[in-house]
Short mmCIF file of C-alpha atoms in Angstrom, two decimals:
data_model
loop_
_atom_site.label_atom_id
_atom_site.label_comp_id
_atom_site.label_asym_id
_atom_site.label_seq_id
_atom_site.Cartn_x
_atom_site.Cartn_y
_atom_site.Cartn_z
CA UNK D 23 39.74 5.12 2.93
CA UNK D 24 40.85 5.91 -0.77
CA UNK D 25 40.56 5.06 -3.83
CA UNK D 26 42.27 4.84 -7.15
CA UNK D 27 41.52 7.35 -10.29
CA UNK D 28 40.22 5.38 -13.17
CA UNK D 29 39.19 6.77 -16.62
CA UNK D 30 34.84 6.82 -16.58
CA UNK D 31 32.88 7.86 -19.43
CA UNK D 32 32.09 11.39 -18.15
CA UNK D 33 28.18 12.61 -18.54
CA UNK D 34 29.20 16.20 -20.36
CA UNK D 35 25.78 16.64 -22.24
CA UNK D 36 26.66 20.66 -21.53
CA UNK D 37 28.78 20.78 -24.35
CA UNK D 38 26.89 19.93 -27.37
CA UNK D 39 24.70 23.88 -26.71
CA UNK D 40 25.99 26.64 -28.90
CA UNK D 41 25.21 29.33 -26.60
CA UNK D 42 27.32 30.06 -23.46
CA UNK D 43 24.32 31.34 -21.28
CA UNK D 44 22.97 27.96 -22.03
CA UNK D 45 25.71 25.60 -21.82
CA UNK D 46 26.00 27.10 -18.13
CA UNK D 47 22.24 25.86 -17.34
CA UNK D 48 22.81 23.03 -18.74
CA UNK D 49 25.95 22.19 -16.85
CA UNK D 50 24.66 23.75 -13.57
CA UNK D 51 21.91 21.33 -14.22
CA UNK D 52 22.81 18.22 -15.29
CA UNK D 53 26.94 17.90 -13.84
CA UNK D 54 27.25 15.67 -10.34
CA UNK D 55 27.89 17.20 -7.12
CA UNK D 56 32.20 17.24 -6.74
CA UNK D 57 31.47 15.55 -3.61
CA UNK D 58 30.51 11.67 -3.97
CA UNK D 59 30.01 11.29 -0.45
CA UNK D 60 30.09 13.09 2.69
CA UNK D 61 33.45 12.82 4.45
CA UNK D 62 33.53 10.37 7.10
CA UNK D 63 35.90 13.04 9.15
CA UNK D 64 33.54 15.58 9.17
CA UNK D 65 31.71 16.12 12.03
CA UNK D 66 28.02 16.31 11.43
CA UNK D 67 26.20 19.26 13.93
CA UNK D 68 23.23 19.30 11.63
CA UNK D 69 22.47 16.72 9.39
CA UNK D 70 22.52 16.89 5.67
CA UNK D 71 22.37 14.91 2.20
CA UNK D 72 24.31 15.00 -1.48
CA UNK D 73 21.72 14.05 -4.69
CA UNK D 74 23.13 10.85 -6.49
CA UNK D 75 24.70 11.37 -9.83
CA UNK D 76 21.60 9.99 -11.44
CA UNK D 77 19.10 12.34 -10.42
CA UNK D 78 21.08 14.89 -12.14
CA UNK D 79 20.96 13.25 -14.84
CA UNK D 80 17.55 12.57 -14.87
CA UNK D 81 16.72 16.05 -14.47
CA UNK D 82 18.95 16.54 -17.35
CA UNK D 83 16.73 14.53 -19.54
CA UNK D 84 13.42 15.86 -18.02
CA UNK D 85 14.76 19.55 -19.23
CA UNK D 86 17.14 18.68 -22.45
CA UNK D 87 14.14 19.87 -25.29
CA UNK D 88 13.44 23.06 -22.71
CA UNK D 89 17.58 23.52 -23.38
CA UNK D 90 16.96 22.92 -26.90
CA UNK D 91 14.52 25.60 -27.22
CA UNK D 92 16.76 27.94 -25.27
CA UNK D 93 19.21 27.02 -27.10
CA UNK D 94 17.79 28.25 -30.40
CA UNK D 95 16.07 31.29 -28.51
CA UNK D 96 18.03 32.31 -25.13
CA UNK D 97 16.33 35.71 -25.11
CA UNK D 98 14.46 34.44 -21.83
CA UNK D 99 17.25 33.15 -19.82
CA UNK D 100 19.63 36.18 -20.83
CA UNK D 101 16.85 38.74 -19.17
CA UNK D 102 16.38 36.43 -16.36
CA UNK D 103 19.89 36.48 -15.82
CA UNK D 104 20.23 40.24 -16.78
CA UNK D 105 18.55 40.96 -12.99
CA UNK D 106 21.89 39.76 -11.65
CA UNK D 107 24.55 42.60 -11.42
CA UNK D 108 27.25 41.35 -9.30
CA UNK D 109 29.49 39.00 -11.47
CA UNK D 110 30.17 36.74 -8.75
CA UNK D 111 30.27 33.13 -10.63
CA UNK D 112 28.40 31.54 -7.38
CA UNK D 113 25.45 33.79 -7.64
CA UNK D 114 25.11 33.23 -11.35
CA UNK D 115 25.10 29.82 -10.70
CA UNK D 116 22.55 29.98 -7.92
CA UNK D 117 20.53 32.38 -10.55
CA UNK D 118 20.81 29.64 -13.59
CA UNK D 119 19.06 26.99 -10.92
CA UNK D 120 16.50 29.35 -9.56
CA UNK D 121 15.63 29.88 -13.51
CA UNK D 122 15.22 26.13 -14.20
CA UNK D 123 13.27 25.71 -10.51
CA UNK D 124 10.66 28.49 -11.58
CA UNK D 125 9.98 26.13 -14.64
CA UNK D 126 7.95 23.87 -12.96
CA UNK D 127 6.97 21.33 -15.78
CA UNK D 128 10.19 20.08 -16.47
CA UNK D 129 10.57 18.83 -12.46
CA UNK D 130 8.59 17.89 -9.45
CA UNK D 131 9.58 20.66 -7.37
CA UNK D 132 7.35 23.55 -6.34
CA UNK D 133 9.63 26.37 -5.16
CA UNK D 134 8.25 27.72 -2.09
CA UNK D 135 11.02 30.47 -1.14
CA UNK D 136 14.22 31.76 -2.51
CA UNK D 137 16.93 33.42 -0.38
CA UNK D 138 14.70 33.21 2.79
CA UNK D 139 16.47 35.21 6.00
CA UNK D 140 15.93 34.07 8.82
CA UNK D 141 16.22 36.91 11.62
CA UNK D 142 15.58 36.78 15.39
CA UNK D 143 15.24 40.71 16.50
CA UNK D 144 17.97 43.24 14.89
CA UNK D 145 20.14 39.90 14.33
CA UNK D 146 20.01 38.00 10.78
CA UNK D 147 20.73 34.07 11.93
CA UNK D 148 21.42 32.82 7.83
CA UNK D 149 19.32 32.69 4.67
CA UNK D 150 18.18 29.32 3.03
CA UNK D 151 18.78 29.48 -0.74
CA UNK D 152 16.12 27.64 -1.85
CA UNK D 153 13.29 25.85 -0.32
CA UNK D 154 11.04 23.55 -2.40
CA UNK D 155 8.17 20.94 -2.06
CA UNK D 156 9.15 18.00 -3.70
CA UNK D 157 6.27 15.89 -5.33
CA UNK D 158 7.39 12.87 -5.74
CA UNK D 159 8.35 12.47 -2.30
CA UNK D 160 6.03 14.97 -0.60
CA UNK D 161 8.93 15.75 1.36
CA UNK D 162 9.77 19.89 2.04
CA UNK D 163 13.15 20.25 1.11
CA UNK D 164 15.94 22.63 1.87
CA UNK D 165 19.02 23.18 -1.01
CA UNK D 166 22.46 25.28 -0.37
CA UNK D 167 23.90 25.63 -3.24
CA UNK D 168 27.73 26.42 -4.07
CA UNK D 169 30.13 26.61 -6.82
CA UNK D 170 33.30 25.82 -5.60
CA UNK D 171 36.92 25.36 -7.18
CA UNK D 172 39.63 23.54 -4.58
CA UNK D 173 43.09 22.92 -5.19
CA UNK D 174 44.27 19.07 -3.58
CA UNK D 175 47.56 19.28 -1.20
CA UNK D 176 49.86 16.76 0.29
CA UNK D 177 47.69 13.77 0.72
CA UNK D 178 44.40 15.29 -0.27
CA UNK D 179 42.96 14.89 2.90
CA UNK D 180 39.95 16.95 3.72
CA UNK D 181 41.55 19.83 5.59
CA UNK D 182 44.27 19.85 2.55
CA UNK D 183 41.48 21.48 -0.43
CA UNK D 184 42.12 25.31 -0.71
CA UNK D 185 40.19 27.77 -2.70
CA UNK D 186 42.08 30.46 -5.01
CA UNK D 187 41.37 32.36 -1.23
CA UNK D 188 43.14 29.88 0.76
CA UNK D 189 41.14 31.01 3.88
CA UNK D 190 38.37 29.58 1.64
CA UNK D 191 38.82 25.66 2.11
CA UNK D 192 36.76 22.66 1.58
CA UNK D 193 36.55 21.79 5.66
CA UNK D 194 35.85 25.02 6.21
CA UNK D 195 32.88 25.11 3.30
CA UNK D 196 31.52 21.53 5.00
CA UNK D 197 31.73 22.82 8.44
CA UNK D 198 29.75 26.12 7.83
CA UNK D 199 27.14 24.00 5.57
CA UNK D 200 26.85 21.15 8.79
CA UNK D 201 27.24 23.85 11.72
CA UNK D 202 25.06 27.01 10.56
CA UNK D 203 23.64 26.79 7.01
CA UNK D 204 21.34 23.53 7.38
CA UNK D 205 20.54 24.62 11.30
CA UNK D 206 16.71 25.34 10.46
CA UNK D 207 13.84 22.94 10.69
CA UNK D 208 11.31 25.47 9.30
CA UNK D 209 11.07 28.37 6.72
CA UNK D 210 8.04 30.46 5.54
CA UNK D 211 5.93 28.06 7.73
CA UNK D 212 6.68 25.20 6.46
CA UNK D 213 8.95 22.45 8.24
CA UNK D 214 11.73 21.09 6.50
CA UNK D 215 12.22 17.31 6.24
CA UNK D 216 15.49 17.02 4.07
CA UNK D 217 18.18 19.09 3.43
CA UNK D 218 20.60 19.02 0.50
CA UNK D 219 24.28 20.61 -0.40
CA UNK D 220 24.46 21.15 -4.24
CA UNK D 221 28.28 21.65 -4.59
CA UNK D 222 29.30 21.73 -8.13
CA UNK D 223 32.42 23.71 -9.62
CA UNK D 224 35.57 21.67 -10.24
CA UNK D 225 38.67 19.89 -8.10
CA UNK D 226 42.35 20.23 -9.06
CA UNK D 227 45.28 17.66 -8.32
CA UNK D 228 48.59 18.78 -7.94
CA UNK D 229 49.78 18.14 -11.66
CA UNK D 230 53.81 17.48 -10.14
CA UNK D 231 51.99 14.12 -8.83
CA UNK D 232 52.05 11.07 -11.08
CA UNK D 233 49.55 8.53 -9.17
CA UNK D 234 47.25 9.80 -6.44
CA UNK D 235 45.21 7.76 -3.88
CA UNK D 236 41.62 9.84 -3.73
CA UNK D 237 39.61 10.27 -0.79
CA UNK D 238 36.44 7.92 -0.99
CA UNK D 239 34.47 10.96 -0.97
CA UNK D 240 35.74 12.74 -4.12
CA UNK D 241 33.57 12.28 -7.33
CA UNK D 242 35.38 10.71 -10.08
CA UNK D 243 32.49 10.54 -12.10
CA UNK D 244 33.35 14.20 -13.44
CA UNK D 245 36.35 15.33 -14.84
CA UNK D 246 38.85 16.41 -12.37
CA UNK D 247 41.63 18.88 -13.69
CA UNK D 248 45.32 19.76 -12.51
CA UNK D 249 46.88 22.66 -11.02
CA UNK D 250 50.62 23.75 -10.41
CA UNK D 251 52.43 26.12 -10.77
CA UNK D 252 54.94 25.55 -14.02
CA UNK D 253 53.84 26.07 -17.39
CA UNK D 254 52.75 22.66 -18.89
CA UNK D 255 53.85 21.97 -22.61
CA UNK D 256 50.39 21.61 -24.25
CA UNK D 257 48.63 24.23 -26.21
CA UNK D 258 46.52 25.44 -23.91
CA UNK D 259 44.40 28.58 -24.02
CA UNK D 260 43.00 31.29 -20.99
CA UNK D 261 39.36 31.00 -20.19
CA UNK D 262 37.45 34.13 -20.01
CA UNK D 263 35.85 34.15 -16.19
CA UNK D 264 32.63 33.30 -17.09
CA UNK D 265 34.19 29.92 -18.69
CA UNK D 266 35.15 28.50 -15.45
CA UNK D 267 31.11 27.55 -15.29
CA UNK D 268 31.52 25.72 -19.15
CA UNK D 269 34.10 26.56 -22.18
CA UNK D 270 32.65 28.21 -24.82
CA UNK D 271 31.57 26.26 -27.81
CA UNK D 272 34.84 28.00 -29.68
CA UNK D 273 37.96 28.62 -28.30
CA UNK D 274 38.18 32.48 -26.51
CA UNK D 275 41.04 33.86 -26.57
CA UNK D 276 44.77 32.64 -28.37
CA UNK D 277 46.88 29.98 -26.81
CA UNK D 278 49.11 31.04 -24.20
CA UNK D 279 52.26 32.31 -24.52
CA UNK D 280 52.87 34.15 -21.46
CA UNK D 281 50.92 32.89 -18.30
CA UNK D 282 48.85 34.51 -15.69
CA UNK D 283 46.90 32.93 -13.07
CA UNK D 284 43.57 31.38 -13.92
CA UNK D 285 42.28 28.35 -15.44
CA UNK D 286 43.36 26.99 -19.01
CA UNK D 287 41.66 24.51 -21.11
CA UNK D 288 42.18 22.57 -24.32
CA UNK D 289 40.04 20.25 -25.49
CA UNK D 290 41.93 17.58 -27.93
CA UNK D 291 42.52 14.84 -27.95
CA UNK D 292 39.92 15.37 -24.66
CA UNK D 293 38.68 18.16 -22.70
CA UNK D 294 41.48 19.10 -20.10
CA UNK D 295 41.80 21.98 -17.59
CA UNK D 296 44.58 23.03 -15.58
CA UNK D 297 44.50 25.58 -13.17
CA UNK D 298 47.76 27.98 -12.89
CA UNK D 299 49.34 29.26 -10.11
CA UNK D 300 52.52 31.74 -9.17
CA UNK D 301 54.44 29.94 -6.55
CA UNK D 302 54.30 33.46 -4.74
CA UNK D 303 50.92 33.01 -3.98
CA UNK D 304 51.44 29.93 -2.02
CA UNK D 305 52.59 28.56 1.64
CA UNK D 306 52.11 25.67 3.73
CA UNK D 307 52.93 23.11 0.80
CA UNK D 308 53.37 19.89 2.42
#
């Protein structure tokens, strides 16, 4: 099944914050999952769920004056986020929803365990990122979280989504999520009755493609961007590494006039990103 791209009104409440550190929350927060569905051609091992655009969004609203606040005085989240030393964008993401989980009165989870291994004699079986007990539901609740950027091949079929590591693909993502990551049914004595991916980040379509037919499963309620591997005529500009989470309120660095690989933005007439790529680094184009 597929479906055509049409032009939604995208939820980007992220960019009205004036501080970066904050404009990442609030986009690791409130943006949908890239993943509408799960794809019906992936074999489920152990069973697991997506959140629906709207709770995001609700969770938005429940937190927006906290963001507000931080906005005005980030001195909190920057020391929370301080304890982080690897730069690895995934961890700081996993770090900016562990800081919003810990503030309990904005949401109804109670975090219960962060980073849990699991280990069965000298052998470590996975960790759980974050297990929570949800009080609405009063439901234990398991999250993986991942920020992920995949570049669409060929006919965009699942097994045709490759990472900037193109060992590092979307199937392969799904399948370790589905075959080892949601395998437990208990943590820190507690048993777990729903588990969740929460796989944010950004997909690319090949830009040399005029009309594409998406997968069911890919969520056009957020802005996709393009990748290839020429250098488009609009004035785009570099963004730092950090960007890739959110843009910075002001534009980083000078529009390009020599290109390197990474992600480019500009944001008139409306926010637009385009991923760059040498042909070197490529193979297997179909």
């Amino acid at each position: 099944m597929s479906k055509m791209i049409t032009t939604p009104c995208f939820f980007e409440p992220w960019l009205q914050f004036k501080n970066p550190i904050v404009r990442h929350l609030a986009f690791s927060i409130a943006s949908p999952n890239i993943l509408a569905d799960i794809p019906e051609d992936l074999s489920l091992k152990h069973y697991f769920e997506l959140h629906r655009d709207s709770i995001w969004q609700t969770h938005y609203q429940n937190y927006e004056t906290r963001l507000k606040q931080l906005d005005q005085q980030p001195q909190p989240l920057i020391d929370f986020l301080a304890q982080l030393k690897s730069t690895r964008l995934g961890l700081r993401f996993e770090n900016l929803l562990w800081f919003w989980l810990l503030e309990d009165d904005y949401h109804p989870y109670q975090l219960l365990g962060h980073s849990i291994q699991k280990i069965a004699g000298a052998m470590t079986l996975g960790e759980l990122d974050f297990v929570m007990f949800n009080q609405e539901t009063k439901q234990v609740e398991h999250w993986e979280v991942a920020l992920k950027y995949y570049l669409g091949e060929g006919k965009l079929d699942l097994a045709q989504w490759f990472g900037l590591n193109r060992e590092d693909t979307l199937q392969r993502k799904l399948k370790h999520f589905t075959e080892r990551q949601f395998q437990f049914t208990e943590a820190n004595n507690h048993r777990i009755q729903r588990k969740f991916a929460v796989m944010k980040g950004q997909l690319y379509l090949p830009s040399d493609q005029n009309q594409f037919n998406l997968p069911t499963w890919v969520n056009t309620t957020r802005r996709l961007g393009q990748w290839g591997t020429h250098i488009p005529t609009e004035p785009f500009y570099r963004l730092q590494r950090h960007e890739w989470l959110c843009p910075d309120q002001g534009v980083s660095s000078q529009p390009a006039i020599w290109w390197t690989n990474g992600l480019y933005y500009h944001h008139t007439p409306a926010p637009s990103f385009y991923m760059y790529r040498q042909a070197s680094l490529l193979f297997n184009l179909t």
